[in-house]
Coordinates of C-alpha atoms and ligand atoms in Angstrom, one line a residue:
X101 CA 110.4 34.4 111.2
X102 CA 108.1 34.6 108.3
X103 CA 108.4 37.6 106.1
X104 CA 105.4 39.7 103.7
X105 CA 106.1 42.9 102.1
X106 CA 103.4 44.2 103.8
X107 CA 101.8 43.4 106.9
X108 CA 97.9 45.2 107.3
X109 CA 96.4 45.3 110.3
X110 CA 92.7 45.3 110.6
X111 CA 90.5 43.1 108.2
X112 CA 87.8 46.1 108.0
X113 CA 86.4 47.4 104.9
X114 CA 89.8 49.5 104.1
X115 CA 92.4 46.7 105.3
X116 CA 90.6 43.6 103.0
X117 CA 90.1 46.4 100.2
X118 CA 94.0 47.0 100.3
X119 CA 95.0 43.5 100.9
X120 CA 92.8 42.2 98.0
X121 CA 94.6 45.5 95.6
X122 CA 98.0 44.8 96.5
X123 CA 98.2 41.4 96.7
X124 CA 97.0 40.9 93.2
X125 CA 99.5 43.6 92.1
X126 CA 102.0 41.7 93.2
X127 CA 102.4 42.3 97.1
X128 CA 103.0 39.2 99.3
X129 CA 100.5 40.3 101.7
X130 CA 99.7 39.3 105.3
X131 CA 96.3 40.5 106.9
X132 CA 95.6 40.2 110.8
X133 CA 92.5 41.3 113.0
X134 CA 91.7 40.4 116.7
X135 CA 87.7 39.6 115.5
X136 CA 86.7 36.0 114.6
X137 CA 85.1 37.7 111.7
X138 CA 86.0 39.9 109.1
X139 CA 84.0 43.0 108.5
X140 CA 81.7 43.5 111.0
X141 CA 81.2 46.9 110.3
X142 CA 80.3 46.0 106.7
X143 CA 77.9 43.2 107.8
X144 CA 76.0 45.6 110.1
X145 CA 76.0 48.6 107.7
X146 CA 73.5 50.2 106.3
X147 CA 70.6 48.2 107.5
X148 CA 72.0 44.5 106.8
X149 CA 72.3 46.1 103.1
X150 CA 75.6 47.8 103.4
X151 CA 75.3 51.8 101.6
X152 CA 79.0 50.9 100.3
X153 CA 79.4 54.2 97.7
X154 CA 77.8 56.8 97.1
X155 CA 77.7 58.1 93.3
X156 CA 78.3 62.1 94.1
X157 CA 81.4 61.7 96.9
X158 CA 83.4 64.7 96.6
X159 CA 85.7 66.4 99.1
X160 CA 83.3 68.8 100.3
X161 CA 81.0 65.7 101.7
X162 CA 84.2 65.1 104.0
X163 CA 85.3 66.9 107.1
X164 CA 88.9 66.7 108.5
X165 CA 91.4 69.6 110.0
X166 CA 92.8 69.5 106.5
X167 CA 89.7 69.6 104.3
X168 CA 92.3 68.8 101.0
X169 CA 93.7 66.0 102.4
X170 CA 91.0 63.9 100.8
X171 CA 91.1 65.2 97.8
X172 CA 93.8 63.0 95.6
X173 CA 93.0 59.3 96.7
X174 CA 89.1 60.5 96.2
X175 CA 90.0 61.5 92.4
X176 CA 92.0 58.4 91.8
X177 CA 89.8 55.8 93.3
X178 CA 86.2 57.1 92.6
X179 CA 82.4 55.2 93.4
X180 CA 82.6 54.4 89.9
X181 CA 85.4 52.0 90.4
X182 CA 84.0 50.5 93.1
X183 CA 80.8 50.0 91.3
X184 CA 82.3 48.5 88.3
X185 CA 83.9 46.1 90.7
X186 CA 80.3 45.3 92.4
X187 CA 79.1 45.0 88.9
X188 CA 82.4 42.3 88.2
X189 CA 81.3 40.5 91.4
X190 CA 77.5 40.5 89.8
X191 CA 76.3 41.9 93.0
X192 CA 72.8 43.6 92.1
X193 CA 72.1 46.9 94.5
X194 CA 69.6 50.3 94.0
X195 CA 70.7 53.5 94.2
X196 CA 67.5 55.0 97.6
X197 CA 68.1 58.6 97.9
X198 CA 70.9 61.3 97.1
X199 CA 73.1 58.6 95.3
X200 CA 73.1 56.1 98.0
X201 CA 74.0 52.6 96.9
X202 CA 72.5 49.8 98.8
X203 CA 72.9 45.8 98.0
X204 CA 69.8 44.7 96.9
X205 CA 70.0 41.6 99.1
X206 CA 72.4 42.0 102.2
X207 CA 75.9 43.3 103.4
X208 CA 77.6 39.6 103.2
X209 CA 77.8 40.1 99.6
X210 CA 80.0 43.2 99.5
X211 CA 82.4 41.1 102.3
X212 CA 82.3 38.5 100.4
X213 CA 83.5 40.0 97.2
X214 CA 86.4 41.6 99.6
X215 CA 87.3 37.9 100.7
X216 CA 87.0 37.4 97.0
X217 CA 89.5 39.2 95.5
X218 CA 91.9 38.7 99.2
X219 CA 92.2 35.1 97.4
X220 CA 93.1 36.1 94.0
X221 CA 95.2 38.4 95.3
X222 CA 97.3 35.3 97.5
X223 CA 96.5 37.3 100.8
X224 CA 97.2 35.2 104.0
X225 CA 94.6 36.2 106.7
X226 CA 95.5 35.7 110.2
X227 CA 92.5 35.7 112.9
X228 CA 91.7 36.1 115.3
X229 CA 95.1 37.3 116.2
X230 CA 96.4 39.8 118.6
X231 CA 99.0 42.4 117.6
X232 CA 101.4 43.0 120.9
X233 CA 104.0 45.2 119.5
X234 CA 104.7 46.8 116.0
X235 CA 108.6 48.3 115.9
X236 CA 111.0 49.2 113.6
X237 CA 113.8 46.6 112.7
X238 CA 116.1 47.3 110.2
X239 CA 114.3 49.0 106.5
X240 CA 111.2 47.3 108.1
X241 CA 109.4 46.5 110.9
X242 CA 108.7 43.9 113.5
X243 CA 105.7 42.2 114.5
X244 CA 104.7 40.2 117.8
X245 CA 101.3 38.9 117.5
X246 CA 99.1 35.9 119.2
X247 CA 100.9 33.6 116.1
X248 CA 104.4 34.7 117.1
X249 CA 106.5 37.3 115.5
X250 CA 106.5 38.3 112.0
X251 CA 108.6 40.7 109.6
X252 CA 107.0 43.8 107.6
X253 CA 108.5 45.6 104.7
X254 CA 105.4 47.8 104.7
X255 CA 102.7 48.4 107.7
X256 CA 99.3 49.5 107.1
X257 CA 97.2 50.3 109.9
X258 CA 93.6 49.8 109.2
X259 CA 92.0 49.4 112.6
X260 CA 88.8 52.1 112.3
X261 CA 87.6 54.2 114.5
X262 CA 86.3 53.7 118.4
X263 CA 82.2 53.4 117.1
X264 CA 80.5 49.8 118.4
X265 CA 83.4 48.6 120.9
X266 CA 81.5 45.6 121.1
X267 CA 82.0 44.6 117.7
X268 CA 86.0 45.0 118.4
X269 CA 86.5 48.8 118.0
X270 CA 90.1 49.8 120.0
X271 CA 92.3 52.4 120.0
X272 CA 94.9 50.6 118.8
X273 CA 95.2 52.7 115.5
X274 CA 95.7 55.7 117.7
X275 CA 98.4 54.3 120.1
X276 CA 100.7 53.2 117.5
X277 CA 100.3 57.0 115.8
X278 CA 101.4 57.9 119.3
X279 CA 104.1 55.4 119.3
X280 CA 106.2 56.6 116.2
X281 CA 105.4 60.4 116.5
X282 CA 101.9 61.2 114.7
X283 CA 99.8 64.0 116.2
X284 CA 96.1 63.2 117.1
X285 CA 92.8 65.2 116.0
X286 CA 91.3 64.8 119.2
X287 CA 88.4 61.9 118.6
X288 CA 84.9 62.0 118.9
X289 CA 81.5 60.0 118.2
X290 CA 80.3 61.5 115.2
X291 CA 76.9 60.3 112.8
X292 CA 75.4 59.8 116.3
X293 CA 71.9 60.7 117.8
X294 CA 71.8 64.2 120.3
X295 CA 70.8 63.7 123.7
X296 CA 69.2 67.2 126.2
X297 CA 69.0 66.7 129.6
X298 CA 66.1 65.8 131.3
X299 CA 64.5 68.8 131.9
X300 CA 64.8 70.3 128.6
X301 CA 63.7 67.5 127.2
X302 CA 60.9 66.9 129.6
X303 CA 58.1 68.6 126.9
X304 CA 59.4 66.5 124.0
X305 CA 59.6 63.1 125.4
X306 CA 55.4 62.3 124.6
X307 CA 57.0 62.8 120.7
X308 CA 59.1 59.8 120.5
X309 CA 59.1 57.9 117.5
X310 CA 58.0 60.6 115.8
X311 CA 59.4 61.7 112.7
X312 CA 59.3 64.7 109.8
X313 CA 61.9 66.3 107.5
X314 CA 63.7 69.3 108.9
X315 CA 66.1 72.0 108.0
X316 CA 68.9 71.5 111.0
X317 CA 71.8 74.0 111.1
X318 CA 74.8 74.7 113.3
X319 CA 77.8 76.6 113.9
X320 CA 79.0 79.5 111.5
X321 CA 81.8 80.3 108.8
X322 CA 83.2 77.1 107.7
X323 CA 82.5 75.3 110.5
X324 CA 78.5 75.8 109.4
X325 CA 77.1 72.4 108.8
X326 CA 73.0 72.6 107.3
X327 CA 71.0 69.3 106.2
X328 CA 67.7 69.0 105.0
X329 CA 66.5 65.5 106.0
X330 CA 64.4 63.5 108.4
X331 CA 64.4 64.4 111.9
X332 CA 63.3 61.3 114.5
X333 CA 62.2 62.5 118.2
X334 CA 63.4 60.2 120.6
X335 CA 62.8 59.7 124.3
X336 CA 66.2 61.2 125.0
X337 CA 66.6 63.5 122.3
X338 CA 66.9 63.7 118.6
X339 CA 67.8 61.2 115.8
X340 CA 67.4 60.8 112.4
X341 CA 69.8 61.2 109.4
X342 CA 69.6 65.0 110.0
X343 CA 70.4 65.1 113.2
X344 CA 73.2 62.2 112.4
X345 CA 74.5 64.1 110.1
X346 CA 74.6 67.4 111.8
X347 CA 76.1 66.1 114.8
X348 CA 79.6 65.3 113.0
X349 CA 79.6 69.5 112.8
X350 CA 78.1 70.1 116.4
X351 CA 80.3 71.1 119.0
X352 CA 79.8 70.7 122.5
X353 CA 77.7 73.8 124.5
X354 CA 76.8 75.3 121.3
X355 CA 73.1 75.2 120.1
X356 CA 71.9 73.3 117.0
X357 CA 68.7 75.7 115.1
X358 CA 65.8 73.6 113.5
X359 CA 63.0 74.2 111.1
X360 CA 60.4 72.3 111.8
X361 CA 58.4 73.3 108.5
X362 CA 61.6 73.8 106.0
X363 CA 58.5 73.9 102.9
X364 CA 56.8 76.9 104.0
X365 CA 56.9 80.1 105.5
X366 CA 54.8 79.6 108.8
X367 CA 54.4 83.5 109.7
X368 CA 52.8 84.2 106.1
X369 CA 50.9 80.7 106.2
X370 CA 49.7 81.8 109.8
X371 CA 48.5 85.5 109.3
X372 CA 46.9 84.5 106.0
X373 CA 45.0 82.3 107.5
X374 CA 43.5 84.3 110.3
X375 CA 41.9 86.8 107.5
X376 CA 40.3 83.4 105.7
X377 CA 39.7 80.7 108.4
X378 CA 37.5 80.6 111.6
X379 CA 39.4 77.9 112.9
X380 CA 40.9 76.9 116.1
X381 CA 44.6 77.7 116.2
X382 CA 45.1 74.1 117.2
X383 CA 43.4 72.5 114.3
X384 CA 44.9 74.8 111.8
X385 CA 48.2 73.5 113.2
X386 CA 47.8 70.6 113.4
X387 CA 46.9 71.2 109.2
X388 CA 50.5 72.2 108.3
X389 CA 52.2 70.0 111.2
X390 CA 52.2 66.1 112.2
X391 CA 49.2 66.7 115.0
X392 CA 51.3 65.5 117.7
X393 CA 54.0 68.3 117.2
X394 CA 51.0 70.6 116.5
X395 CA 49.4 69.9 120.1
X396 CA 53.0 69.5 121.7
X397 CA 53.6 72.9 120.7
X398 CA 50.5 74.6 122.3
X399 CA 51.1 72.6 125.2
X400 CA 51.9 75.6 127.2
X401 CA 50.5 77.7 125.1
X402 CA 46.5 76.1 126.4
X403 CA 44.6 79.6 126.2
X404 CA 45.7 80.7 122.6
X405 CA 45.1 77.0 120.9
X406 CA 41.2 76.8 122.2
X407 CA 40.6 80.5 120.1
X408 CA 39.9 80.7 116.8
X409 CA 42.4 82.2 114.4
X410 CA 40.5 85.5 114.1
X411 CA 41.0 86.2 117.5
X412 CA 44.8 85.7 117.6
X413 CA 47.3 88.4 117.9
X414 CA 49.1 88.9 115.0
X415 CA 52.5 89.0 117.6
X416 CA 51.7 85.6 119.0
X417 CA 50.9 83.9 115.6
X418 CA 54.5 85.1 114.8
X419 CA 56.1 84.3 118.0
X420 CA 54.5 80.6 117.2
X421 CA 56.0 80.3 113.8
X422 CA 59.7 81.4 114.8
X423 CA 59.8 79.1 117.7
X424 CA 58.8 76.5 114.8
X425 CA 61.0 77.6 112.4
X426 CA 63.9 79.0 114.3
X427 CA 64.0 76.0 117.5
X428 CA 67.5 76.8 118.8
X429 CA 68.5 74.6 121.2
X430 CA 71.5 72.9 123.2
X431 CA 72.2 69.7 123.3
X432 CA 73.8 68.2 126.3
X433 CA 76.1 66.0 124.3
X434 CA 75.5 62.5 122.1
X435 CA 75.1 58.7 122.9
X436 CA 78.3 58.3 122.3
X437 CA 80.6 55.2 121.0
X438 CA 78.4 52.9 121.8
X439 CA 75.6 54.4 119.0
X440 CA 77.7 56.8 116.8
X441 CA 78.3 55.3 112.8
X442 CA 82.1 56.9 112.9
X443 CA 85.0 58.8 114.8
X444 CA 85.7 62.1 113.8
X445 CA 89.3 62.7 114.2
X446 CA 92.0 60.5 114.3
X447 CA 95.6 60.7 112.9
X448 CA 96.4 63.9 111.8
X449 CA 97.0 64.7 107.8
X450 CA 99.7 66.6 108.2
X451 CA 101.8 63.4 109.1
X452 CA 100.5 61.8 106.0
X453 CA 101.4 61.8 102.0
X454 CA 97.7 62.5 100.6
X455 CA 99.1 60.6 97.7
X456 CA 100.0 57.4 99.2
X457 CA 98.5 57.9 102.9
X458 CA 102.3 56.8 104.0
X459 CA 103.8 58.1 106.9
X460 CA 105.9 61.4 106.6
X461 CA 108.5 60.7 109.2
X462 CA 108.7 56.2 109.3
X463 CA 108.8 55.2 106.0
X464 CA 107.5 51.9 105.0
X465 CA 104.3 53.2 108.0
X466 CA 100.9 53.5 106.6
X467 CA 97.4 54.9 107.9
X468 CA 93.3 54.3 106.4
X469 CA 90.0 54.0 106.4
X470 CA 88.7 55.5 109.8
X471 CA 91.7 55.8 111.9
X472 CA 92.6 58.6 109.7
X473 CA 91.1 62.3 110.5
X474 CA 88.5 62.4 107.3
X475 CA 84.7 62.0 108.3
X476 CA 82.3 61.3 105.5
X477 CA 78.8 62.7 105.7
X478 CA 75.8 60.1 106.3
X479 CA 75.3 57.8 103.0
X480 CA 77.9 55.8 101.9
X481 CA 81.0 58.7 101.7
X482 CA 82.6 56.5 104.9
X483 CA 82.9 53.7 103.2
X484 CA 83.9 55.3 99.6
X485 CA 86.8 56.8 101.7
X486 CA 87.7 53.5 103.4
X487 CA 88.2 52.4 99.6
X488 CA 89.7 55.0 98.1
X489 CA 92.5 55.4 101.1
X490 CA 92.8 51.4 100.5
X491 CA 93.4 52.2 97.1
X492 CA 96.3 54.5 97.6
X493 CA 98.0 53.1 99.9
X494 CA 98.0 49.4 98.0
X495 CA 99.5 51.1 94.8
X496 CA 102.6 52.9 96.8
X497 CA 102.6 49.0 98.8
X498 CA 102.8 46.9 95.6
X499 CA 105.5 49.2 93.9
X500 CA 107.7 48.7 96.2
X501 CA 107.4 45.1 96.6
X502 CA 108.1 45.1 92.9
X503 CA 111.4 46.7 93.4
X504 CA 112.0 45.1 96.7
X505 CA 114.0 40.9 96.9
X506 CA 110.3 39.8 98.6
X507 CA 108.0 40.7 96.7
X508 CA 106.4 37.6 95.1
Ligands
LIG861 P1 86.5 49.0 110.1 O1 85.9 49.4 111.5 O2 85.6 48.6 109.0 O3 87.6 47.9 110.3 C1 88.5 47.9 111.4 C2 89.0 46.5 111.6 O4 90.1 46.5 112.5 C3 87.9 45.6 112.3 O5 87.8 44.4 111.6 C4 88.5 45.4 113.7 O6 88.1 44.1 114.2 C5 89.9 45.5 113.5 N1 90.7 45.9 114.7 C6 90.4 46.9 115.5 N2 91.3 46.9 116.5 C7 92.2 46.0 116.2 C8 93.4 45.5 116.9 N3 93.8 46.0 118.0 N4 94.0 44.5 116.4 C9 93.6 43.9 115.2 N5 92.5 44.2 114.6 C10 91.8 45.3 115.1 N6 79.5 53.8 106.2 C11 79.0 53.9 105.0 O7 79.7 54.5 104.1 N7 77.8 53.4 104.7 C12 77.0 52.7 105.6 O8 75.9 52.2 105.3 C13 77.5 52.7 106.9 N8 76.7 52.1 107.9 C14 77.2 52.0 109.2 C15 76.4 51.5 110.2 C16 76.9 51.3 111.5 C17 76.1 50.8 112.6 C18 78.3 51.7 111.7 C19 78.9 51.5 113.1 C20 79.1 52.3 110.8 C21 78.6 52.4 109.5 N9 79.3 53.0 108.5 C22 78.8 53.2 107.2 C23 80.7 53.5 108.7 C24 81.7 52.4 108.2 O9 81.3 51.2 108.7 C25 83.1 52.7 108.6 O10 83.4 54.1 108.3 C26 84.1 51.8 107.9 O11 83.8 50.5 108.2 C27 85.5 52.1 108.2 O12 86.4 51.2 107.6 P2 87.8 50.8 108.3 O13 88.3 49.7 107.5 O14 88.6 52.0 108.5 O15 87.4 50.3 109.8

């Protein structure tokens, strides 16, 4: 049976990260995924041009049941280390809005780099290759895969989340958690677009494709998420990095609140203007609105947008501007899996060394990247946890295959 000091499982953006680390300090290092292909999640990403960092990720852009958690693998591997290694790799990218870094040219060049430094690291890759059983066996652990069985010092599991089954998202992650004890954050599809059933919706649907920023809030205290970005109308609901983002906070049969005009206070705008203009209420609108949300709005509202501002009461203008600004509504839940960027959730914390992201009760068992319960905002924090987790874990990995007989 042939052995590694550590066997990782899932050639994602956190297992070839960790493989690539730990082999090259020293780590004899097997990787295995089920995919033909490494890194699908990378090559899709961002557009085809990958958002791999951004340059502000901090712990407050994260959510998890232990906010802290992040905290120590964030401050020792930081975007500017994975920078300077897409700089080594003379990968050119931009930074296009709040810190985001995107490769100028595509996301092949950030898995290639991986792949890269897998090979100067002496990394065997296995795939694709089925996992059928990971147990204990001895100080280590045993393997039986689709290439027979192998032996572990170390296990990393670095399978993801459930996002885009048909790019080979499983639960597999999860079920071995289950398998040696770890508790669960229950899962769900977060960084995905909000759907409102039909009825609801039935007024919105002529706004598809439409798009503006907006101020969208929801829940309170600390669970209070509130993002300031563009908003997309779709023909089942909303979309849009605002509404991706604030669906990682939403919880289901609560309301989301949007301001549809987060630049300017619509009751002031509003009664000013019926002391100055003589204008329709529907052309004025459709002045400090995209028209179509302007005449959307006074859909049922026919008899006030045909008169002229002057004749408006001041208790209708104002009604107008809070169901503008302050839109409260309920979603009826997401698309799901199939469309969402990430899981939120996943293998509890508490099971975890922050430090090393090694299991607390089986030694030798470790957990990144996705499958873990930390959930980076929209913009590159996924992917800057992915390699900071990676990071961690292939430090505490390559020490001990230094003080271990196997270690290469
Ligand atoms: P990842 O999903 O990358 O890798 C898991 C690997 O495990 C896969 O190769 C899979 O085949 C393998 N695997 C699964 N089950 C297995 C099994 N049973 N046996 C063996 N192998 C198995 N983030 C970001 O920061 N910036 C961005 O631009 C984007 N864009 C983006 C777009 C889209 C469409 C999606 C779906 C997601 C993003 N993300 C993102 C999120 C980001 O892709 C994600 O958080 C990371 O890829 C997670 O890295 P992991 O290595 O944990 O999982």
């Amino acid at each position: 049976m042939q052995r590694f000091d550590a066997v990782i499982i899932g050639a994602g953006a956190a297992g070839l990260h960790c493989a690539g680390i730990a082999g090259q300090l020293g780590a004899k290092v097997l990787l295995i995924d089920h995919a033909a292909k490494v890194a699908e999640k990378i090559r899709i990403s961002g557009g085809g041009r990958c958002n791999f960092t951004n340059r502000d990720a901090a712990p407050p852009h994260f959510l998890s049941t232990n906010p802290q958690f992040c905290r120590s693998a964030l401050a020792r591997y930081t975007p500017q280390d994975f920078i300077a290694l897409v700089q080594r790799h003379r990968i050119s990218f931009h930074e296009k809005h709040k810190g985001q870094l995107f490769c100028d040219e595509s996301s092949d060049d950030i898995i290639a780099m991986l792949v890269r430094e897998c090979a100067q690291g002496g990394v065997t890759h296995w795939q694709p290759c089925a996992v059928h059983d990971v147990r204990r066996s001895g100080d280590g652990f045993e393997l039986d895969t689709d290439r027979g069985a192998v032996r572990g010092s170390r296990v990393v599991i670095a399978t993801g989340g459930l996002s885009i089954p048909k790019i080979g998202a499983t639960d597999f992650g999860y079920r071995i958690a289950r398998q040696f004890g770890h508790r669960i954050v229950e899962t769900r599809p977060a960084l995905v677009p909000l759907t409102f059933d039909a009825t609801t919706w039935a007024p919105f649907v002529s706004l598809a494709g439409l798009s503006l920023e907006a101020r969208v809030t929801t829940g309170n205290g600390k669970a209070r998420g509130e993002f300031l970005e563009d908003l997309l109308f779709t023909h089942r609901g909303l979309s849009g990095p605002a509404i991706l983002q604030i669906s990682t906070y939403w919880q289901p049969a609560t309301p989301i609140r949007i301001d549809l005009a987060p630049h300017q206070n619509l009751p002031d705008v509003l009664l000013a203007a019926k002391k100055t203009s003589r204008r329709r209420l529907g052309n004025e609108l459709a002045e400090l609105l995209p028209r179509r949300l302007a005449d959307t709005w006074l859909a049922d509202r026919p008899d006030r947008a045909e008169k002229a501002l002057p004749e408006q009461r001041d208790r209708d203008l104002l009604e107008l501007a809070a169901s503008l600004q302050r839109w409260e509504l309920t979603p009826a839940g997401t698309e799901g899996y199939r469309k969402a960027e990430v899981t939120a959730g996943g293998v509890h914390t508490r099971g975890l060394s922050s430090q090393t992201m090694e299991s607390q009760q089986v030694p030798g068992l470790y957990f990144i990247g996705e499958v873990v319960d930390v959930t980076g905002w929209l913009g590159g924090y996924n992917f800057q946890w992915a390699w900071a987790s990676a990071a961690a874990s292939a430090r505490a990995l390559a020490a001990c295959a230094t003080t271990s007989e196997s270690g290469h």
